[in-house]
Short mmCIF file of C-alpha atoms in Angstrom, two decimals:
data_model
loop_
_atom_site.label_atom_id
_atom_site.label_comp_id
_atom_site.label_asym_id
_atom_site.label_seq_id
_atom_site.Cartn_x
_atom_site.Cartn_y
_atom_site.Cartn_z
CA UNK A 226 36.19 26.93 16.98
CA UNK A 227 32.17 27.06 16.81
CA UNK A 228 32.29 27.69 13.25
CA UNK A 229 34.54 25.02 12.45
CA UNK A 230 32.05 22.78 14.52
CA UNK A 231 29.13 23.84 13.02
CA UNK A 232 30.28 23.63 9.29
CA UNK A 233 31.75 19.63 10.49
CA UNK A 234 28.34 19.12 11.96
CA UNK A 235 26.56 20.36 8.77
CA UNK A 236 29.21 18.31 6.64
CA UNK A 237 28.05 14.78 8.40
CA UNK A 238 24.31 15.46 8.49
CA UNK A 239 24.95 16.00 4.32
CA UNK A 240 26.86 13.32 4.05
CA UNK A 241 24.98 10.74 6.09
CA UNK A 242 21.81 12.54 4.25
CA UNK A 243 23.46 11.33 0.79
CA UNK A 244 24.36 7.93 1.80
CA UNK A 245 20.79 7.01 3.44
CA UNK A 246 18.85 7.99 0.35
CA UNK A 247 21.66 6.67 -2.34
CA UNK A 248 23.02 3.63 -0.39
CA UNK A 249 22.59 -0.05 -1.98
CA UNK A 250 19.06 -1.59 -0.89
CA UNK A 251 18.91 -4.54 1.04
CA UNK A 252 19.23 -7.92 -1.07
CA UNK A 253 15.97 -9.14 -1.66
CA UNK A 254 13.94 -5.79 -2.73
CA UNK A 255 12.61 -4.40 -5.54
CA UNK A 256 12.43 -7.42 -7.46
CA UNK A 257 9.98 -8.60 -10.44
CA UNK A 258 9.50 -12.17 -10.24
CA UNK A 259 8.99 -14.48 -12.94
CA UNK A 260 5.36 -14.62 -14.58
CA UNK A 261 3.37 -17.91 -13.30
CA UNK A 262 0.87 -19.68 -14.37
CA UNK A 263 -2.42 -17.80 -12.44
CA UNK A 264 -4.14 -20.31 -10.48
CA UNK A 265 -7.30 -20.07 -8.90
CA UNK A 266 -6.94 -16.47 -9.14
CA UNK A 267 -10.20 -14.04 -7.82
CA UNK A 268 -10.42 -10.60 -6.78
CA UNK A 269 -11.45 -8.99 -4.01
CA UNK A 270 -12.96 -5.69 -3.37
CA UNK A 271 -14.52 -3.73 0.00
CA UNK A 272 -17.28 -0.95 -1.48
CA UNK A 273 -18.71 1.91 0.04
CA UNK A 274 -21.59 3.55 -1.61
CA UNK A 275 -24.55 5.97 -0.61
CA UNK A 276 -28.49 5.60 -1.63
CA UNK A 277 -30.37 8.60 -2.78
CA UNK A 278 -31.10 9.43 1.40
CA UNK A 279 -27.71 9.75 2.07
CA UNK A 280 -27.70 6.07 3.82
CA UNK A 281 -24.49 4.50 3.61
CA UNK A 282 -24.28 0.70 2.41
CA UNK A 283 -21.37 -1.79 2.56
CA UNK A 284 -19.75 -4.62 1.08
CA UNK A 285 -17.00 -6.20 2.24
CA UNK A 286 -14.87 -9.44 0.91
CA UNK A 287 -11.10 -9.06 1.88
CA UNK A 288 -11.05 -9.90 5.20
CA UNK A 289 -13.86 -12.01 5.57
CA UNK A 290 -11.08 -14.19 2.63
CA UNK A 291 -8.51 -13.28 4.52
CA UNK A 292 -9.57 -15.02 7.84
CA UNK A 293 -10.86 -17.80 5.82
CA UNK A 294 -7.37 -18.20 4.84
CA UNK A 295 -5.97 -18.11 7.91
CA UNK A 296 -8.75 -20.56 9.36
CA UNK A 297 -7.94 -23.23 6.83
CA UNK A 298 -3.67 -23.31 7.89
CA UNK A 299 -1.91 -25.72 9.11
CA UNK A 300 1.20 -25.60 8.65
CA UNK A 301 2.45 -21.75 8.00
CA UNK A 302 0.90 -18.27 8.14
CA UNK A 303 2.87 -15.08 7.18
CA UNK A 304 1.00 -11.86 7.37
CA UNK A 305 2.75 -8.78 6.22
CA UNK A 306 0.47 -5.94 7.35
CA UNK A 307 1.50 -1.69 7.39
CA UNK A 308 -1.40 -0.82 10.02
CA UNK A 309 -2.50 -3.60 12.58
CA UNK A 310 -4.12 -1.81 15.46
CA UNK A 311 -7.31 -0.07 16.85
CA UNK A 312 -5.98 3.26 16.44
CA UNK A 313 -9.00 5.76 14.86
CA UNK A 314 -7.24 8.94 15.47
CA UNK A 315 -9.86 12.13 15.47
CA UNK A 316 -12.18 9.51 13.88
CA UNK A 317 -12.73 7.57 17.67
CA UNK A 318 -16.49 6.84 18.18
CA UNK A 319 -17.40 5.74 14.93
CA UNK A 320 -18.47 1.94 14.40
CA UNK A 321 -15.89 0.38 12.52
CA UNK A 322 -15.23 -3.15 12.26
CA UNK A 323 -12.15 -4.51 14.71
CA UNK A 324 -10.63 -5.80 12.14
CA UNK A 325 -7.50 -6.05 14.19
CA UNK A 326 -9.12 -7.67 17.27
CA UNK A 327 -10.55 -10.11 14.52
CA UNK A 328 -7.13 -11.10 13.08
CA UNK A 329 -5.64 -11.45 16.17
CA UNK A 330 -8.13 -13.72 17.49
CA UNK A 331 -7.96 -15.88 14.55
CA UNK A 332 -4.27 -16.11 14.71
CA UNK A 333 -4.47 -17.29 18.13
CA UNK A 334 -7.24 -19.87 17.62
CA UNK A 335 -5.43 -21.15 15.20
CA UNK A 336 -2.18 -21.52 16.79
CA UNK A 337 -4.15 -23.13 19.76
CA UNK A 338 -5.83 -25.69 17.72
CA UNK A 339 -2.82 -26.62 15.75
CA UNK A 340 0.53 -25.77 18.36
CA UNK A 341 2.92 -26.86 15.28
CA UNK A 342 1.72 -24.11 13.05
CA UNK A 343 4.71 -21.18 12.20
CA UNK A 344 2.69 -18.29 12.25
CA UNK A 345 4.70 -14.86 12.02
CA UNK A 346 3.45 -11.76 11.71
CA UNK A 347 5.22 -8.90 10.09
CA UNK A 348 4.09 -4.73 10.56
CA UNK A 349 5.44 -1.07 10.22
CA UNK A 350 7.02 0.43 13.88
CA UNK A 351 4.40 2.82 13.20
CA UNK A 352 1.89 0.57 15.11
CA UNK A 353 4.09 1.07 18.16
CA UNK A 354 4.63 4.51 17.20
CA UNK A 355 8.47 3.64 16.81
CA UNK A 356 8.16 2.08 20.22
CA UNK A 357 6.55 4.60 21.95
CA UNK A 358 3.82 2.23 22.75
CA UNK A 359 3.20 -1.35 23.68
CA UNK A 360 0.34 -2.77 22.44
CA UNK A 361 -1.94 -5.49 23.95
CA UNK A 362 -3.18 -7.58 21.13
CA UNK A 363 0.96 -7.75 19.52
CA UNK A 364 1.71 -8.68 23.17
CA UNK A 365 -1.17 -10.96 22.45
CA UNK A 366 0.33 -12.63 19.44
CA UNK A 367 3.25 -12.81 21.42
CA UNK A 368 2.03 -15.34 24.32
CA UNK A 369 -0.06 -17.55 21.87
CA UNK A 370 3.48 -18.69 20.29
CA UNK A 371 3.39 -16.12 16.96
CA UNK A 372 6.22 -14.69 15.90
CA UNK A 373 5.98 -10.59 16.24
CA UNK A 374 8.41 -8.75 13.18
CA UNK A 375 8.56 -5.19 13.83
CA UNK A 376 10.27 -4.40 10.65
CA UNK A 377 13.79 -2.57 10.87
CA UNK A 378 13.55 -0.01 8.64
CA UNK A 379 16.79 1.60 8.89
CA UNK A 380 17.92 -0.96 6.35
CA UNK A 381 16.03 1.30 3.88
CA UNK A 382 16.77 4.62 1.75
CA UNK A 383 15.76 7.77 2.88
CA UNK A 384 12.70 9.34 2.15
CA UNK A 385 13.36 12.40 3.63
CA UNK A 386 16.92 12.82 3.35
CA UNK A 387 17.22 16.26 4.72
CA UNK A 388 15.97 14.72 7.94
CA UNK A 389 17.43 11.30 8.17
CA UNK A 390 20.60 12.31 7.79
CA UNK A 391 20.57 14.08 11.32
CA UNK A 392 18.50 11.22 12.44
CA UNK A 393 21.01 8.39 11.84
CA UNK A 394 24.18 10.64 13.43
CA UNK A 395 22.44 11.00 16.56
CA UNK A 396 18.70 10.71 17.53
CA UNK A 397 18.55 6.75 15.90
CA UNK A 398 20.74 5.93 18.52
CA UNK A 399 18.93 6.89 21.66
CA UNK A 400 16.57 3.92 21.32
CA UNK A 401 12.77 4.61 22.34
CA UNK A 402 10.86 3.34 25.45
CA UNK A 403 7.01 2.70 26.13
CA UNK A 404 7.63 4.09 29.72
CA UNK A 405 7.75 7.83 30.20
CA UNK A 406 6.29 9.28 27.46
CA UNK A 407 4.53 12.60 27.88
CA UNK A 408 3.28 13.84 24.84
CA UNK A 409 0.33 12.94 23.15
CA UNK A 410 0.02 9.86 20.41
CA UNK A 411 -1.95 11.72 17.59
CA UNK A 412 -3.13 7.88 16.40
CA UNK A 413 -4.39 7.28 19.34
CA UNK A 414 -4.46 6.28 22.85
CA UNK A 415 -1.62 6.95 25.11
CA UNK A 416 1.44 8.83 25.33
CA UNK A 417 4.63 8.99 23.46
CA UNK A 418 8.15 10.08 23.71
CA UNK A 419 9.53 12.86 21.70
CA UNK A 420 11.72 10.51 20.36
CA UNK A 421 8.64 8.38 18.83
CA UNK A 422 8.03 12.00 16.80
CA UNK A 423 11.43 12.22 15.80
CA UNK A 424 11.33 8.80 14.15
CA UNK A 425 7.96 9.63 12.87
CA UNK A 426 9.43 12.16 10.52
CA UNK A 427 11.41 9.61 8.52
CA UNK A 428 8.69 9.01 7.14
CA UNK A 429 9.48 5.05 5.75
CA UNK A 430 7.69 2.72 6.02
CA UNK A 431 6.84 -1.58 5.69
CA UNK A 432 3.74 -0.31 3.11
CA UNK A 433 3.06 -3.95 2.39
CA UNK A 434 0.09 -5.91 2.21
CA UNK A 435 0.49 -9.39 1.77
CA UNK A 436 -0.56 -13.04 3.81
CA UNK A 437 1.02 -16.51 2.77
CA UNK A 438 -0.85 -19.57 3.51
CA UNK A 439 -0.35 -23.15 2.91
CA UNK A 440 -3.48 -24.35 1.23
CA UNK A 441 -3.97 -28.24 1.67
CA UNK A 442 -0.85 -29.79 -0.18
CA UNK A 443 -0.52 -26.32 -1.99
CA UNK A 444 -0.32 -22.99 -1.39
CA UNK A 445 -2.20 -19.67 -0.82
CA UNK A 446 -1.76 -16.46 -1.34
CA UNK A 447 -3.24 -12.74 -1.03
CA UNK A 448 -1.87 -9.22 -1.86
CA UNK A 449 -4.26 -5.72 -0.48
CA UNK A 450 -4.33 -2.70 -0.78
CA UNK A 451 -6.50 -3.14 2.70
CA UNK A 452 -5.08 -3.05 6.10
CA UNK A 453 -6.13 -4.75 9.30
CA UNK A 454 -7.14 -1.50 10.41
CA UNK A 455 -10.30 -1.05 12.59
CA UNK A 456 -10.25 2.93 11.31
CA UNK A 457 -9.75 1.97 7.58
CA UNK A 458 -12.29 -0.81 7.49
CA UNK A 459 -14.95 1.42 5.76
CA UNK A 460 -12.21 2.40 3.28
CA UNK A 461 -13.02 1.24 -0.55
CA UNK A 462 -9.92 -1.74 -1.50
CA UNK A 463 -8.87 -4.35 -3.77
CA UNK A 464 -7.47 -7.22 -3.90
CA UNK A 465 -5.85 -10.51 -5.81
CA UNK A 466 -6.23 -14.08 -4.14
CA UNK A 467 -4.53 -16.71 -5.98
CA UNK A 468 -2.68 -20.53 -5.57
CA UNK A 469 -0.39 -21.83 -7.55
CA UNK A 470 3.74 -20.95 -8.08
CA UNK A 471 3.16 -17.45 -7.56
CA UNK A 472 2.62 -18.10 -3.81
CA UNK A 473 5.88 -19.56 -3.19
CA UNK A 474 7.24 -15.85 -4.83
CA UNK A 475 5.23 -13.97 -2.37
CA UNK A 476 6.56 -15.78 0.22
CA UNK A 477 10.12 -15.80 -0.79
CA UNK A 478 10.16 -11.28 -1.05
CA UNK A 479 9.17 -12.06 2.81
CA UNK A 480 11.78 -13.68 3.55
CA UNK A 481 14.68 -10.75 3.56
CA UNK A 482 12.21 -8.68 5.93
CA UNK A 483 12.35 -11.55 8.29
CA UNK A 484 15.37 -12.16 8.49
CA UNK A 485 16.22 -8.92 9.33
CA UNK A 486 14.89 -9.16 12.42
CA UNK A 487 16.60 -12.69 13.16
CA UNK A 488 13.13 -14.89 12.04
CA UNK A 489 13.93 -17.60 9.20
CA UNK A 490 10.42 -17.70 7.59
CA UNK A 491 9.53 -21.75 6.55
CA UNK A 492 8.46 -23.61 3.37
CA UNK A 493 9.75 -23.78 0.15
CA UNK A 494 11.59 -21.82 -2.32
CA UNK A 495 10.21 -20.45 -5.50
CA UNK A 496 11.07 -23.26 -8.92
CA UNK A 497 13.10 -21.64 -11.28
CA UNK A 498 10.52 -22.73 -13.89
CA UNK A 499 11.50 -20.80 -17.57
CA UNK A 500 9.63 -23.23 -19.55
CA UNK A 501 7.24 -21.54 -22.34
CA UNK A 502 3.88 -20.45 -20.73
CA UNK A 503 0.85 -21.31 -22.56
CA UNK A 504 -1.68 -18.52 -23.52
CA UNK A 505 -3.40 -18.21 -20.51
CA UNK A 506 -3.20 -15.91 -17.44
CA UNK A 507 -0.44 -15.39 -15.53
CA UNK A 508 0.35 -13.78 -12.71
CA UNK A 509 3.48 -12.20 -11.09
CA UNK A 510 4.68 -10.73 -7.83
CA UNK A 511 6.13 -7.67 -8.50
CA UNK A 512 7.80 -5.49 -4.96
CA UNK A 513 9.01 -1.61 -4.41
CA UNK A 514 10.71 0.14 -7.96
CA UNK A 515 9.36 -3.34 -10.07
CA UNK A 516 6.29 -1.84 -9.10
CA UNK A 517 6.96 1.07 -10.93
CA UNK A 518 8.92 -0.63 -13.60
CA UNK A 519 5.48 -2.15 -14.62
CA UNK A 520 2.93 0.18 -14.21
CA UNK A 521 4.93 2.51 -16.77
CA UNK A 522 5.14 -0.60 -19.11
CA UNK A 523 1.75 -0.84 -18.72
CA UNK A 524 1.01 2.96 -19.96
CA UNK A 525 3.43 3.06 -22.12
CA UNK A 526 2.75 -0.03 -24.18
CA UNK A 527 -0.56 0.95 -24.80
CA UNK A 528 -1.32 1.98 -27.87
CA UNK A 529 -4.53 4.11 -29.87
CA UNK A 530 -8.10 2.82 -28.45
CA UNK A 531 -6.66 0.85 -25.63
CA UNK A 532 -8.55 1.63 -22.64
CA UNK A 533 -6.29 2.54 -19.16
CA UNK A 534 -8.37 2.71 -16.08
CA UNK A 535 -7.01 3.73 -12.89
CA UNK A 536 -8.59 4.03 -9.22
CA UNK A 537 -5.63 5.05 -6.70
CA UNK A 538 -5.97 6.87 -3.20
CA UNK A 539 -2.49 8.81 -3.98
CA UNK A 540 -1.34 9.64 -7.76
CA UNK A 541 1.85 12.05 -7.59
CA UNK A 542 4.66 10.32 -9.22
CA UNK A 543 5.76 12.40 -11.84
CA UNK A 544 7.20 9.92 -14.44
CA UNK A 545 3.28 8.36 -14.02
CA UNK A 546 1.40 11.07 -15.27
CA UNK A 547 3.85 12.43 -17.96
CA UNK A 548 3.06 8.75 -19.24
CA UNK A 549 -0.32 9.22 -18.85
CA UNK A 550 -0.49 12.63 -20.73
CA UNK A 551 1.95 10.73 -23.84
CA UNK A 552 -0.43 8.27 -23.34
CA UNK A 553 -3.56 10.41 -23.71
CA UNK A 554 -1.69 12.17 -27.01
CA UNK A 555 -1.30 8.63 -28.41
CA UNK A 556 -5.39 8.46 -28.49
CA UNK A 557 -5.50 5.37 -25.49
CA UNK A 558 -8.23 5.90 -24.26
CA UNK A 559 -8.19 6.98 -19.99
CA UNK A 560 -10.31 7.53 -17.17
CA UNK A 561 -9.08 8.09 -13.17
CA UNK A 562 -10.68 7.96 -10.72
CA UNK A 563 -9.13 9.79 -7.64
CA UNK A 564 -9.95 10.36 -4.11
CA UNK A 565 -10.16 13.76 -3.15
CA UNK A 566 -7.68 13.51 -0.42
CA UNK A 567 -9.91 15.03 2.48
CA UNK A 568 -10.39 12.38 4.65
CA UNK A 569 -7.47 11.23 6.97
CA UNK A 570 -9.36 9.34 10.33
CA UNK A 571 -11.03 12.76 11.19
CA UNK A 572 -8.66 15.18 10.03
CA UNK A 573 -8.79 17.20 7.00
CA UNK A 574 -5.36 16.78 4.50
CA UNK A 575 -6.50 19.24 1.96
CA UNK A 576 -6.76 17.88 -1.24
CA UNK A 577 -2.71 17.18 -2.02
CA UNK A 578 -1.58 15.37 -3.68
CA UNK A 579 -4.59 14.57 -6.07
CA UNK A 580 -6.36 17.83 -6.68
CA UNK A 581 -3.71 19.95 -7.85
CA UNK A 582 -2.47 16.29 -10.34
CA UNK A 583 -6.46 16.06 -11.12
CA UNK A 584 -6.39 19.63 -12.60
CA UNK A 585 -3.02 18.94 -14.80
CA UNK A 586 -4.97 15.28 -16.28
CA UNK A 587 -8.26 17.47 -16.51
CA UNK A 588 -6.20 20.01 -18.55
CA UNK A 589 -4.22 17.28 -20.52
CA UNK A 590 -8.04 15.98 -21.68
CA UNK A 591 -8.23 12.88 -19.80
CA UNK A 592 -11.00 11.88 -17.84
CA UNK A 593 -10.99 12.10 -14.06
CA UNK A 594 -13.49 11.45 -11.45
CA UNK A 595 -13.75 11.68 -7.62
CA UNK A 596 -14.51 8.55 -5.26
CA UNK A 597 -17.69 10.05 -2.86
CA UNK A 598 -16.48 9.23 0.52
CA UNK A 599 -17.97 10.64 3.74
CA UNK A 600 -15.23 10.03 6.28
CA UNK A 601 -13.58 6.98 4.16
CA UNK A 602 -10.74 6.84 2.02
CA UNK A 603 -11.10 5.62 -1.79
CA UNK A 604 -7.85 3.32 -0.73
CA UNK A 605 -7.37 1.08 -3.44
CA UNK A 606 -4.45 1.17 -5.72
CA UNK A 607 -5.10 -0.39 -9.32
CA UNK A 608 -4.11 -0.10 -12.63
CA UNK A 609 -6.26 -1.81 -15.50
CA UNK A 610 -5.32 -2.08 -19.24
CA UNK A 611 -8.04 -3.21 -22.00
CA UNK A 612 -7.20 -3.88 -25.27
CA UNK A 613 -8.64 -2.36 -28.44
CA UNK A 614 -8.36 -5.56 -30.08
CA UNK A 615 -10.88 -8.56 -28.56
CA UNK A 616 -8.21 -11.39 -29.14
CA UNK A 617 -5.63 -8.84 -27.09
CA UNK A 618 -4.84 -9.50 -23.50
CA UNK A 619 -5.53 -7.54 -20.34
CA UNK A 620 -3.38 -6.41 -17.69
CA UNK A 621 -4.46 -6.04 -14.42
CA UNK A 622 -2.10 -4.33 -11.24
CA UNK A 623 -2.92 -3.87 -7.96
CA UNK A 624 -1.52 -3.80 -4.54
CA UNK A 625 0.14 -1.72 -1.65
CA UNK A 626 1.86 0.96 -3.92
CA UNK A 627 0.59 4.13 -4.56
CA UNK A 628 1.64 5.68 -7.88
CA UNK A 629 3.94 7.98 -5.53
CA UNK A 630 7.47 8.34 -5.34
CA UNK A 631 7.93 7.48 -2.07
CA UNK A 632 5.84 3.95 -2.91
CA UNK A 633 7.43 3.81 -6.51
CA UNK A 634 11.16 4.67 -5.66
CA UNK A 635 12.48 1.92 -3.93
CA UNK A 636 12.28 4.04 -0.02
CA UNK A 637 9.16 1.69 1.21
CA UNK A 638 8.51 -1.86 1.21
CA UNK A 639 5.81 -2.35 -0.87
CA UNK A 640 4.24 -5.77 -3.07
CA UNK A 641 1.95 -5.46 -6.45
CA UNK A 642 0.53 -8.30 -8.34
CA UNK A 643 0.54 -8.10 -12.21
CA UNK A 644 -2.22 -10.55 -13.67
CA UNK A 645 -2.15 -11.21 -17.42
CA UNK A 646 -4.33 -12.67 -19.87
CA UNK A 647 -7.24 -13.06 -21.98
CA UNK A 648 -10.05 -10.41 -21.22
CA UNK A 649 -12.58 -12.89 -20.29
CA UNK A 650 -10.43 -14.45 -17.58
CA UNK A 651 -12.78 -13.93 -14.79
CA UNK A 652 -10.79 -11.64 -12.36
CA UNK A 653 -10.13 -9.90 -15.09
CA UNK A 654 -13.54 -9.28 -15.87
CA UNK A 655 -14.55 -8.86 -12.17
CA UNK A 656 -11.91 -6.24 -11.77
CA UNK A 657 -13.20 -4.35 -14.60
CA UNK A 658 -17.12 -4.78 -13.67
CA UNK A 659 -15.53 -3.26 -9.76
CA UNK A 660 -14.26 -0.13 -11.56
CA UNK A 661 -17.71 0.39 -13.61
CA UNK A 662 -19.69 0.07 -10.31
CA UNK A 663 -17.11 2.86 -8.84
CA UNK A 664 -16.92 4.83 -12.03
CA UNK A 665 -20.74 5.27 -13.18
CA UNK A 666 -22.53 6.94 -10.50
CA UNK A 667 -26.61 6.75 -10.38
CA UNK A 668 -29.10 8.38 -7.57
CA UNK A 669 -29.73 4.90 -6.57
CA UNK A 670 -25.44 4.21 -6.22
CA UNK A 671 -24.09 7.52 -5.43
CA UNK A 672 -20.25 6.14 -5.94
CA UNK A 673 -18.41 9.14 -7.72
CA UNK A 674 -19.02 12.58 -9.06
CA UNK A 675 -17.36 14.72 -11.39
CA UNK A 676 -14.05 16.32 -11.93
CA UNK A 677 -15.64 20.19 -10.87
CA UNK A 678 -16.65 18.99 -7.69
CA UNK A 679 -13.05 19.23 -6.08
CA UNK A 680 -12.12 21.84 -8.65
CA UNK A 681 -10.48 24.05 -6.65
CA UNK A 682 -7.00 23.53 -6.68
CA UNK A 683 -4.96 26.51 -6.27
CA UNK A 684 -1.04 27.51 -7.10
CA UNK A 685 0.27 27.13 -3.71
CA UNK A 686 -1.47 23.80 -3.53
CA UNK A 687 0.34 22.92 -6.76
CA UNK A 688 3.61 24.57 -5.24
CA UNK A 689 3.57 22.39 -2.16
CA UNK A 690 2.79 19.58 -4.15
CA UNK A 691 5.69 19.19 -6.24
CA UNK A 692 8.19 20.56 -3.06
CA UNK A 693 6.74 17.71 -1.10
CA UNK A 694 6.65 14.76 -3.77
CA UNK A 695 10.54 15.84 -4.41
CA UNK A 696 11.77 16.33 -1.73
CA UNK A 697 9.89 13.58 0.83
CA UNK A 698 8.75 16.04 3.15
CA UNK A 699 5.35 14.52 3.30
CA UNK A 700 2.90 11.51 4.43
CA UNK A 701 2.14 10.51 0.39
#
């Protein structure tokens, strides 16, 4: 009878394999909102760069904004955060900023000083290493009245189907503990249960980046690529802050993660406004394969002498860059800027996915350069589109999503913001002038260097690359 077993066994774990990665998503993803009128709309970045002595200088706007925002509510805060916790992996002992400590305090404060204020915050199981761990400053949250999401993300596709499909047959169901666990949390403190490990390799995630606010009689909203981090807060990010009709979109792709977990999130619902835009900027929320859906419109619409810049910590999706070589052969005019993919919190990750896609742009004859980053991650993930004409509009896109498949494909939760409009609209413009500062690199602003520098990627890299990206067996 074993064999009989075995081949039944080996029949489920395909089958439940094929369902997890094919089955319908949730209602609620991977949607493209309408475009809105932008209002009030500025970016955001957080810089690292190095003087000529090697001395590292900083400048940082996104969460300074960010507890701004939160300091000014009244009446609603929704943060949507992947990585909310002091964790610094082999990185420990290095003096980052505690970012999470300061978010958490602010949240409190301000549920203290107004008691009727719904404040929810939303994160990835990752932070509790799939509940492996408890953690004080959640627990924190918890007491002070603010509503604690850890986001169920068995209601999403595989990643890594050839895992998850044993996963969900047996190991899901065992639940996870923070009592008992005896081997070691590679994040950080503490110990974890093999079972934290086996949830680990899933490898899905809540990717998002996003906080709702209410704004006076309006509203307010922000979408990252940053994370309330204390081990990321040196790493370079963008991001959009804006008011207006687009807000009430942000907070409505919240919603279905809430309610997942039983939490009705509060205020109102988007206006189903299809009246003509004028020609102005505009701005939409865009979440998981809409994501995609728009960054490929954006290379692919653009035509001879357009310029497409690109900074992103992760580029691997291969429908991406076979736009971006058709796009290259079309004579737009492209320049990426990568990071080298060393740097992971104190570990070393080897250079994949970018250096083995850097040598197929290089070869392809578009430009690439290579954030400098000592220990920090080049972590921002935006797409910029110039016109060739000066009456043409831009296109700006940023967010959570790396231009990956696992971001791109509808298997994590992830949020974008498109803005559109005349090139002189001033985020625009103050995206663009962020990208120059990154791009041109001077002994006075060591910020990038070129392509040869991390010209060494080699055919096994490339092998394990492509293996990884298609099958999910990776962390990009």
């Amino acid at each position: 009878m074993w064999p009989w077993i075995v081949m039944a066994l080996l029949v489920a774990w395909a089958g439940m394999g094929a369902w997890q990665r094919y089955k319908p998503l949730p209602e609620g993803v991977s949607h493209a909102f309408p475009e809105r009128l932008a209002a009030e709309v500025r970016f955001l970045a957080d810089e690292t760069w190095y003087g000529p002595s090697g001395e590292r200088h900083t400048r940082r706007q996104i969460f300074d904004e960010v507890l701004a925002m939160i300091g000014q509510a009244r009446r609603l805060v929704v943060l949507d955060m992947f990585l909310f916790n002091d964790f610094a992996g082999a990185a420990d002992g290095q003096a980052f900023r505690p970012l999470s400590a300061e978010v958490t305090d602010a949240l409190i404060e301000q549920k203290r000083r107004y008691p009727d204020l719904v404040a929810v915050v939303i994160t990835d199981p990752l932070n509790t290493f799939y509940g492996g761990l408890e953690l004080d400053h959640l627990q924190a949250l918890r007491e002070a009245g603010v509503r604690v999401v850890i986001t169920d993300l068995n209601r999403l596709r595989a990643s890594n189907p050839l895992w998850s499909g044993g996963w969900h047959l047996g190991p899901r169901w065992l639940g996870n503990g923070s009592q008992g666990g005896w081997l070691p949390n590679v994040l950080g403190p503490g110990r974890v249960s093999l079972r934290s490990y086996l949830a680990l390799l899933n490898f899905n995630a809540n990717h998002r980046k996003t906080l709702v606010v209410d704004h006076g009689d309006s509203w307010a909203g922000l979408v990252t690529s940053a994370n309330p981090h204390d081990a990321s807060s040196l790493h370079g990010n963008v991001a959009l802050r804006f008011e207006g009709a687009a807000v009430l979109d942000l907070l409505a792709s919240e919603r279905p993660v809430a309610n997942w977990s039983g939490v009705s999130l509060a205020g109102p619902m988007p206006v189903d406004n299809r009246s003509e835009l004028p020609e102005k900027a505009r701005l939409q929320v865009l979440t998981e394969g809409a994501i995609r859906d728009a960054l490929l419109a954006a290379i692919e619409t653009s035509g001879e002498s357009d310029r497409l810049d690109i900074a992103v910590f992760y580029l691997a999706h291969r429908e991406v860059i076979d736009a971006l070589v058709a796009a290259k052969g079309r004579g737009v005019s492209l320049r990426v800027l990568l990071d080298p993919n060393r740097d992971a919190f104190g570990l070393d990750k080897g250079g994949i996915p970018n250096r083995p896609v850097a040598r197929e742009l290089h070869d392809a004859g578009i430009d690439v350069r290579w954030c400098v980053s000592r220990g920090e991650q080049c972590h921002s993930k935006l797409l910029l589109r110039r016109p060739a004409e000066p009456d043409g509009e831009a296109e700006m896109l940023l967010g959570s999503a790396n231009f990956t498949r696992r971001n791109l494909d509808d298997l994590n939760l992830e949020t974008s913001v498109r803005l559109v409009g005349p090139v002189e609209t001033s985020a625009l413009r103050d995206g663009m002038a962020f990208f120059e500062r990154r791009w041109h690199s001077s002994p006075q602003r060591i910020t990038s260097q070129p392509f040869e520098a991390f010209d060494d990627a080699t055919a096994w890299q490339r092998v394990r690359y492509r293996f990884m990206e298609a099958t999910g067996l990776s962390t990009f």
